[in-house]
Amino acid sequence: MDTLLAGTRMRRNRQTDWSRRLVRENALTVDDLIWPIFLVDGEGIRQPVPSMPDVVRLSVDEAVREAERAAKLSIPALALFPYTDPSLRDDTGSEALNANNLTCRALRAIKTEGFDIGLMTDVALDPYTSHGHDGLMDGETILNDETVDQLCRQALVQAEAGSDVIAPSDMMDGRIGAIRQSLDVQGFRGTQIMAYSAKYASAFYGPFRDAVGSSGTLKGDKRTYQMDPANTDEALREAELDITEGADMIMVKPGMPYLDIVRRLKDEFQVPTYAYQVSGEYAMIKAAAANGWLDGDKAMLESLLAFKRAGADGILTYFAPKVAGMLAERS
């Protein structure tokens, strides 16, 4: 063994806990967490989502309670997603424009309590359409510009109800610029936009679609507007357009299967970059843990740290309240 090799011992920095902590390159904190919650009509309802263990749909009053819990845990933001009653769904997703729809009622109820927490809302039509798509349709064609007009109106309804962050997840061309202009013209210049810039046509969304009630209604697939999982350069073009059009933050969805995309976007643009640990990722970890195939808590924390290592500034994750509680106990 030559002299240089003999003097280089990588394991020295790993031999004690304090040393590992001292040289650690990345850390997960509560400030990295955004908690997605599902809403349902009614009162006093906590309705389990079968494909997502420990995740429930919440009535507005219960959502207020969970917002208070999140604020006490110092979780920075909640992301709200509605389960829309099938009777309110139609071809155009008109319920999205109802100022008293489920999302808007939850926004107002949570805001009234004055919790120190941000509220993010999904801008897309799929929770409201009878066909389950994110846009308006002409036959089997998703109409881009007509959908963007509808999304602008939806964004304004949400901003008026108190949304802090508008998060368009539809993947229509030009929607970020149009929504930004609509918000500014109506006086919502301080309302942020987190663009789903690289949203892939993924198999990992199944449990989410169950949670919002769109899995049974979806006709066909979303490959004409969501991205091809084979592509990476395309993600850079999408993100650049969204940033140019006025996005304050960008997002990659799904998360772990696309960590390379997170890394490329962060390196290229140096803007606040987020990842969504989607329902399928969550369900896999929970199912494997329930079967004793892995340590659920360790896998959860490792998966979230992977997002930080890849360059994400934060993560949307259904594990948020559990992780926040664990981090609080350690501090």
Tab-separated table of C-alpha atoms in Angstrom:
chain	number	residue	atom	x	y	z
A	1	MET	CA	0.000	0.000	0.000
A	2	ASP	CA	1.562	3.296	-1.057
A	3	THR	CA	1.913	6.229	1.376
A	4	LEU	CA	-1.010	8.321	-0.018
A	5	LEU	CA	-3.415	5.421	-0.003
A	6	ALA	CA	-2.361	4.422	3.505
A	7	GLY	CA	-3.080	7.948	4.770
A	8	THR	CA	-6.518	8.171	3.162
A	9	ARG	CA	-9.128	6.492	5.316
A	10	MET	CA	-12.664	7.472	4.329
A	11	ARG	CA	-14.135	5.547	7.253
A	12	ARG	CA	-12.569	7.811	9.873
A	13	ASN	CA	-15.321	10.395	9.401
A	14	ARG	CA	-17.977	7.688	9.726
A	15	GLN	CA	-16.882	5.989	12.928
A	16	THR	CA	-18.957	8.045	15.420
A	17	ASP	CA	-22.389	9.660	15.374
A	18	TRP	CA	-21.056	13.136	16.163
A	19	SER	CA	-18.531	12.891	13.340
A	20	ARG	CA	-21.132	11.716	10.830
A	21	ARG	CA	-23.324	14.658	11.796
A	22	LEU	CA	-20.409	17.049	11.536
A	23	VAL	CA	-19.555	16.129	7.935
A	24	ARG	CA	-23.099	15.529	6.696
A	25	GLU	CA	-23.692	17.280	3.358
A	26	ASN	CA	-27.499	17.470	3.380
A	27	ALA	CA	-30.156	17.622	6.064
A	28	LEU	CA	-33.937	17.295	6.162
A	29	THR	CA	-35.807	19.873	8.247
A	30	VAL	CA	-39.448	20.722	8.846
A	31	ASP	CA	-38.937	23.765	6.605
A	32	ASP	CA	-38.664	21.375	3.642
A	33	LEU	CA	-42.189	19.970	4.016
A	34	ILE	CA	-45.459	20.732	2.238
A	35	TRP	CA	-48.386	18.595	3.376
A	36	PRO	CA	-51.008	17.651	0.739
A	37	ILE	CA	-54.482	17.080	2.234
A	38	PHE	CA	-57.719	15.889	0.656
A	39	LEU	CA	-61.064	17.600	1.206
A	40	VAL	CA	-64.582	16.171	1.197
A	41	ASP	CA	-68.021	17.694	1.724
A	42	GLY	CA	-69.751	17.275	5.063
A	43	GLU	CA	-68.966	17.884	8.711
A	44	GLY	CA	-66.885	15.914	11.184
A	45	ILE	CA	-65.670	13.587	8.432
A	46	ARG	CA	-62.337	11.782	8.356
A	47	GLN	CA	-62.804	9.348	5.490
A	48	PRO	CA	-59.975	6.850	4.905
A	49	VAL	CA	-58.430	6.554	1.441
A	50	PRO	CA	-58.060	2.751	1.073
A	51	SER	CA	-55.059	2.876	-1.258
A	52	MET	CA	-53.197	5.352	0.988
A	53	PRO	CA	-52.918	3.984	4.549
A	54	ASP	CA	-53.244	6.663	7.263
A	55	VAL	CA	-54.421	9.261	4.722
A	56	VAL	CA	-57.995	10.538	5.049
A	57	ARG	CA	-60.341	12.886	3.240
A	58	LEU	CA	-61.241	15.748	5.569
A	59	SER	CA	-64.374	17.828	5.848
A	60	VAL	CA	-63.696	21.553	6.095
A	61	ASP	CA	-63.954	21.634	9.895
A	62	GLU	CA	-61.497	18.751	10.174
A	63	ALA	CA	-59.183	20.442	7.673
A	64	VAL	CA	-59.114	23.477	9.950
A	65	ARG	CA	-58.066	21.219	12.848
A	66	GLU	CA	-55.285	19.700	10.755
A	67	ALA	CA	-54.131	23.135	9.633
A	68	GLU	CA	-53.791	24.078	13.296
A	69	ARG	CA	-51.830	20.876	13.913
A	70	ALA	CA	-49.572	21.624	10.940
A	71	ALA	CA	-48.933	25.159	12.169
A	72	LYS	CA	-47.992	23.862	15.623
A	73	LEU	CA	-45.553	21.463	13.954
A	74	SER	CA	-44.102	24.424	11.984
A	75	ILE	CA	-44.943	22.850	8.618
A	76	PRO	CA	-44.679	25.817	6.212
A	77	ALA	CA	-47.589	25.018	3.879
A	78	LEU	CA	-50.572	22.832	3.084
A	79	ALA	CA	-51.638	21.828	-0.430
A	80	LEU	CA	-55.409	21.391	-0.794
A	81	PHE	CA	-57.054	18.853	-3.131
A	82	PRO	CA	-60.844	18.355	-3.314
A	83	TYR	CA	-62.902	15.220	-3.724
A	84	THR	CA	-65.754	16.605	-5.820
A	85	ASP	CA	-69.112	14.891	-5.556
A	86	PRO	CA	-69.905	13.182	-8.888
A	87	SER	CA	-73.169	15.130	-9.113
A	88	LEU	CA	-71.131	18.356	-9.368
A	89	ARG	CA	-68.902	17.158	-12.197
A	90	ASP	CA	-69.565	18.064	-15.802
A	91	ASP	CA	-67.781	18.235	-19.161
A	92	THR	CA	-66.392	21.726	-18.531
A	93	GLY	CA	-65.484	21.399	-14.842
A	94	SER	CA	-67.733	24.341	-14.025
A	95	GLU	CA	-67.577	23.648	-10.268
A	96	ALA	CA	-63.948	24.822	-10.381
A	97	LEU	CA	-65.313	28.339	-10.964
A	98	ASN	CA	-67.764	28.234	-8.057
A	99	ALA	CA	-66.575	30.732	-5.428
A	100	ASN	CA	-68.223	28.539	-2.792
A	101	ASN	CA	-66.764	25.231	-3.910
A	102	LEU	CA	-65.078	22.872	-1.461
A	103	THR	CA	-61.563	24.247	-1.944
A	104	CYS	CA	-62.687	27.862	-1.538
A	105	ARG	CA	-64.681	27.086	1.609
A	106	ALA	CA	-61.655	25.369	3.114
A	107	LEU	CA	-59.405	28.293	2.190
A	108	ARG	CA	-61.678	30.802	3.879
A	109	ALA	CA	-62.211	28.648	6.953
A	110	ILE	CA	-58.489	28.091	7.510
A	111	LYS	CA	-57.573	31.698	6.775
A	112	THR	CA	-60.167	32.932	9.274
A	113	GLU	CA	-58.261	31.169	12.068
A	114	GLY	CA	-55.089	33.141	11.338
A	115	PHE	CA	-52.672	30.204	11.451
A	116	ASP	CA	-49.088	30.954	10.437
A	117	ILE	CA	-49.141	28.594	7.481
A	118	GLY	CA	-49.272	28.949	3.698
A	119	LEU	CA	-52.092	27.519	1.613
A	120	MET	CA	-51.447	26.118	-1.847
A	121	THR	CA	-54.193	25.200	-4.291
A	122	ASP	CA	-54.243	22.981	-7.338
A	123	VAL	CA	-55.260	24.647	-10.596
A	124	ALA	CA	-56.524	21.968	-12.959
A	125	LEU	CA	-59.926	20.744	-14.046
A	126	ASP	CA	-59.605	16.996	-13.452
A	127	PRO	CA	-61.199	17.031	-9.953
A	128	TYR	CA	-64.245	18.711	-11.523
A	129	THR	CA	-64.702	17.149	-14.974
A	130	SER	CA	-66.941	14.205	-15.728
A	131	HIS	CA	-64.278	12.801	-18.077
A	132	GLY	CA	-61.399	13.079	-15.586
A	133	HIS	CA	-59.113	15.148	-17.786
A	134	ASP	CA	-57.290	18.343	-16.807
A	135	GLY	CA	-58.741	20.329	-19.658
A	136	LEU	CA	-61.740	21.009	-21.855
A	137	MET	CA	-62.378	18.490	-24.605
A	138	ASP	CA	-63.555	18.501	-28.211
A	139	GLY	CA	-64.228	14.873	-28.953
A	140	GLU	CA	-61.042	13.171	-27.770
A	141	THR	CA	-58.868	16.277	-28.148
A	142	ILE	CA	-57.799	18.346	-25.130
A	143	LEU	CA	-58.263	22.023	-26.033
A	144	ASN	CA	-55.260	24.039	-24.905
A	145	ASP	CA	-56.157	27.731	-25.173
A	146	GLU	CA	-59.793	27.302	-24.129
A	147	THR	CA	-58.576	25.355	-21.090
A	148	VAL	CA	-56.090	28.098	-20.205
A	149	ASP	CA	-58.928	30.641	-20.155
A	150	GLN	CA	-60.832	28.397	-17.740
A	151	LEU	CA	-57.746	27.920	-15.571
A	152	CYS	CA	-57.262	31.681	-15.272
A	153	ARG	CA	-60.787	32.007	-13.945
A	154	GLN	CA	-60.215	29.111	-11.538
A	155	ALA	CA	-57.000	30.694	-10.257
A	156	LEU	CA	-58.768	33.995	-9.601
A	157	VAL	CA	-61.551	32.265	-7.663
A	158	GLN	CA	-58.943	30.579	-5.474
A	159	ALA	CA	-56.902	33.742	-4.967
A	160	GLU	CA	-60.017	35.634	-3.922
A	161	ALA	CA	-60.763	32.893	-1.368
A	162	GLY	CA	-57.297	33.258	0.153
A	163	SER	CA	-54.898	30.952	-1.689
A	164	ASP	CA	-51.289	32.000	-1.116
A	165	VAL	CA	-49.766	29.805	-3.832
A	166	ILE	CA	-51.468	28.928	-7.101
A	167	ALA	CA	-50.124	25.594	-8.359
A	168	PRO	CA	-51.151	24.799	-11.958
A	169	SER	CA	-50.832	21.042	-12.503
A	170	ASP	CA	-52.561	20.797	-15.870
A	171	MET	CA	-49.539	21.028	-18.223
A	172	MET	CA	-51.292	23.223	-20.804
A	173	ASP	CA	-48.988	25.384	-22.906
A	174	GLY	CA	-48.834	29.046	-21.875
A	175	ARG	CA	-50.918	28.743	-18.731
A	176	ILE	CA	-48.332	30.230	-16.338
A	177	GLY	CA	-48.065	33.503	-18.238
A	178	ALA	CA	-51.812	33.765	-18.654
A	179	ILE	CA	-52.516	33.055	-14.976
A	180	ARG	CA	-49.804	35.491	-13.866
A	181	GLN	CA	-51.290	38.233	-16.001
A	182	SER	CA	-54.820	37.505	-14.750
A	183	LEU	CA	-53.731	37.603	-11.117
A	184	ASP	CA	-51.782	40.828	-11.575
A	185	VAL	CA	-54.600	42.601	-13.390
A	186	GLN	CA	-57.002	41.704	-10.578
A	187	GLY	CA	-54.636	42.957	-7.879
A	188	PHE	CA	-53.169	39.637	-6.731
A	189	ARG	CA	-49.563	40.554	-7.474
A	190	GLY	CA	-48.388	38.977	-4.226
A	191	THR	CA	-49.963	35.597	-4.958
A	192	GLN	CA	-47.195	33.120	-5.764
A	193	ILE	CA	-47.194	30.533	-8.526
A	194	MET	CA	-45.621	27.106	-8.124
A	195	ALA	CA	-45.643	25.577	-11.598
A	196	TYR	CA	-45.854	21.843	-12.111
A	197	SER	CA	-43.161	22.334	-14.734
A	198	ALA	CA	-42.151	18.720	-15.278
A	199	LYS	CA	-45.227	16.594	-14.674
A	200	TYR	CA	-44.886	13.190	-16.244
A	201	ALA	CA	-47.565	10.829	-17.549
A	202	SER	CA	-46.805	8.411	-14.741
A	203	ALA	CA	-48.208	5.158	-13.383
A	204	PHE	CA	-47.524	6.403	-9.838
A	205	TYR	CA	-50.659	8.604	-9.589
A	206	GLY	CA	-53.220	5.836	-9.054
A	207	PRO	CA	-53.959	6.272	-5.331
A	208	PHE	CA	-54.217	10.072	-5.738
A	209	ARG	CA	-56.864	9.646	-8.402
A	210	ASP	CA	-58.769	7.409	-5.995
A	211	ALA	CA	-58.490	10.105	-3.323
A	212	VAL	CA	-59.927	12.881	-5.524
A	213	GLY	CA	-62.417	10.605	-7.284
A	214	SER	CA	-61.068	10.899	-10.819
A	215	SER	CA	-59.802	7.344	-11.376
A	216	GLY	CA	-63.241	5.998	-12.246
A	217	THR	CA	-64.078	8.900	-14.529
A	218	LEU	CA	-60.847	9.179	-16.541
A	219	LYS	CA	-61.391	8.346	-20.179
A	220	GLY	CA	-58.192	7.415	-21.990
A	221	ASP	CA	-54.891	8.753	-20.718
A	222	LYS	CA	-53.074	12.069	-20.313
A	223	ARG	CA	-50.095	11.509	-22.595
A	224	THR	CA	-50.982	14.337	-24.996
A	225	TYR	CA	-50.294	16.931	-22.282
A	226	GLN	CA	-48.274	15.287	-19.503
A	227	MET	CA	-44.637	14.521	-20.289
A	228	ASP	CA	-43.159	11.321	-21.677
A	229	PRO	CA	-41.174	9.517	-18.921
A	230	ALA	CA	-38.400	8.950	-21.459
A	231	ASN	CA	-37.549	12.655	-21.764
A	232	THR	CA	-35.219	14.916	-19.779
A	233	ASP	CA	-34.248	17.778	-22.133
A	234	GLU	CA	-37.944	18.509	-22.571
A	235	ALA	CA	-38.204	19.157	-18.825
A	236	LEU	CA	-35.636	21.941	-19.114
A	237	ARG	CA	-37.609	23.573	-21.919
A	238	GLU	CA	-40.840	23.346	-19.914
A	239	ALA	CA	-39.224	24.826	-16.791
A	240	GLU	CA	-37.550	27.631	-18.729
A	241	LEU	CA	-40.885	28.616	-20.266
A	242	ASP	CA	-42.629	28.598	-16.882
A	243	ILE	CA	-39.911	30.710	-15.267
A	244	THR	CA	-39.974	33.168	-18.170
A	245	GLU	CA	-43.764	33.409	-17.910
A	246	GLY	CA	-43.611	34.319	-14.222
A	247	ALA	CA	-43.447	31.161	-12.087
A	248	ASP	CA	-41.953	31.842	-8.664
A	249	MET	CA	-41.209	28.163	-8.025
A	250	ILE	CA	-41.070	25.024	-10.141
A	251	MET	CA	-41.928	21.426	-9.371
A	252	VAL	CA	-41.116	17.923	-10.601
A	253	LYS	CA	-43.777	15.212	-10.347
A	254	PRO	CA	-43.437	12.317	-9.541
A	255	GLY	CA	-40.486	12.486	-7.201
A	256	MET	CA	-38.056	9.632	-6.629
A	257	PRO	CA	-38.234	8.083	-10.120
A	258	TYR	CA	-37.304	11.552	-11.455
A	259	LEU	CA	-34.517	12.713	-9.133
A	260	ASP	CA	-32.321	13.227	-12.185
A	261	ILE	CA	-34.834	15.816	-13.395
A	262	VAL	CA	-34.760	17.618	-10.038
A	263	ARG	CA	-30.972	17.783	-10.241
A	264	ARG	CA	-30.920	19.057	-13.817
A	265	LEU	CA	-33.510	21.771	-13.178
A	266	LYS	CA	-31.825	22.994	-10.020
A	267	ASP	CA	-28.386	23.095	-11.642
A	268	GLU	CA	-29.691	24.831	-14.752
A	269	PHE	CA	-31.945	27.513	-13.280
A	270	GLN	CA	-31.067	27.975	-9.570
A	271	VAL	CA	-34.680	28.836	-8.735
A	272	PRO	CA	-36.759	27.365	-5.887
A	273	THR	CA	-37.301	23.793	-7.020
A	274	TYR	CA	-39.679	21.259	-5.463
A	275	ALA	CA	-40.613	17.633	-5.898
A	276	TYR	CA	-43.850	15.794	-5.195
A	277	GLN	CA	-43.499	12.445	-3.457
A	278	VAL	CA	-46.672	11.181	-5.061
A	279	SER	CA	-49.330	8.816	-3.822
A	280	GLY	CA	-47.839	5.749	-5.492
A	281	GLU	CA	-44.473	6.351	-3.844
A	282	TYR	CA	-46.160	6.809	-0.468
A	283	ALA	CA	-48.332	3.708	-0.912
A	284	MET	CA	-45.348	1.522	-1.867
A	285	ILE	CA	-43.414	2.449	1.264
A	286	LYS	CA	-46.479	1.954	3.474
A	287	ALA	CA	-47.339	-1.402	1.880
A	288	ALA	CA	-43.800	-2.748	2.122
A	289	ALA	CA	-43.574	-1.640	5.757
A	290	ALA	CA	-46.935	-3.241	6.570
A	291	ASN	CA	-45.634	-6.536	5.150
A	292	GLY	CA	-42.432	-6.317	7.168
A	293	TRP	CA	-40.312	-6.027	4.036
A	294	LEU	CA	-38.567	-2.839	5.151
A	295	ASP	CA	-38.369	-0.433	8.070
A	296	GLY	CA	-41.049	2.093	7.185
A	297	ASP	CA	-39.689	5.027	9.198
A	298	LYS	CA	-36.152	4.585	7.927
A	299	ALA	CA	-37.321	4.222	4.318
A	300	MET	CA	-39.510	7.310	4.701
A	301	LEU	CA	-36.676	9.472	6.011
A	302	GLU	CA	-34.171	8.123	3.490
A	303	SER	CA	-36.533	8.804	0.598
A	304	LEU	CA	-37.079	12.398	1.711
A	305	LEU	CA	-33.374	13.017	2.240
A	306	ALA	CA	-32.824	11.800	-1.325
A	307	PHE	CA	-34.886	14.729	-2.589
A	308	LYS	CA	-32.679	17.155	-0.690
A	309	ARG	CA	-29.532	15.509	-2.010
A	310	ALA	CA	-30.866	15.821	-5.556
A	311	GLY	CA	-31.313	19.570	-5.098
A	312	ALA	CA	-34.953	19.980	-4.060
A	313	ASP	CA	-35.680	22.968	-1.852
A	314	GLY	CA	-38.749	21.211	-0.506
A	315	ILE	CA	-40.999	18.183	-0.868
A	316	LEU	CA	-44.744	17.711	-1.089
A	317	THR	CA	-45.271	14.539	0.926
A	318	TYR	CA	-48.093	12.748	2.729
A	319	PHE	CA	-45.515	11.860	5.380
A	320	ALA	CA	-45.195	15.536	6.368
A	321	PRO	CA	-46.948	15.482	9.772
A	322	LYS	CA	-45.220	12.299	10.875
A	323	VAL	CA	-41.810	13.536	9.809
A	324	ALA	CA	-42.379	16.939	11.406
A	325	GLY	CA	-43.265	15.231	14.670
A	326	MET	CA	-40.166	13.032	14.522
A	327	LEU	CA	-37.921	16.003	13.788
A	328	ALA	CA	-39.458	17.947	16.690
A	329	GLU	CA	-38.698	15.086	19.078
A	330	ARG	CA	-35.063	15.075	17.976
A	331	SER	CA	-34.547	18.806	18.411
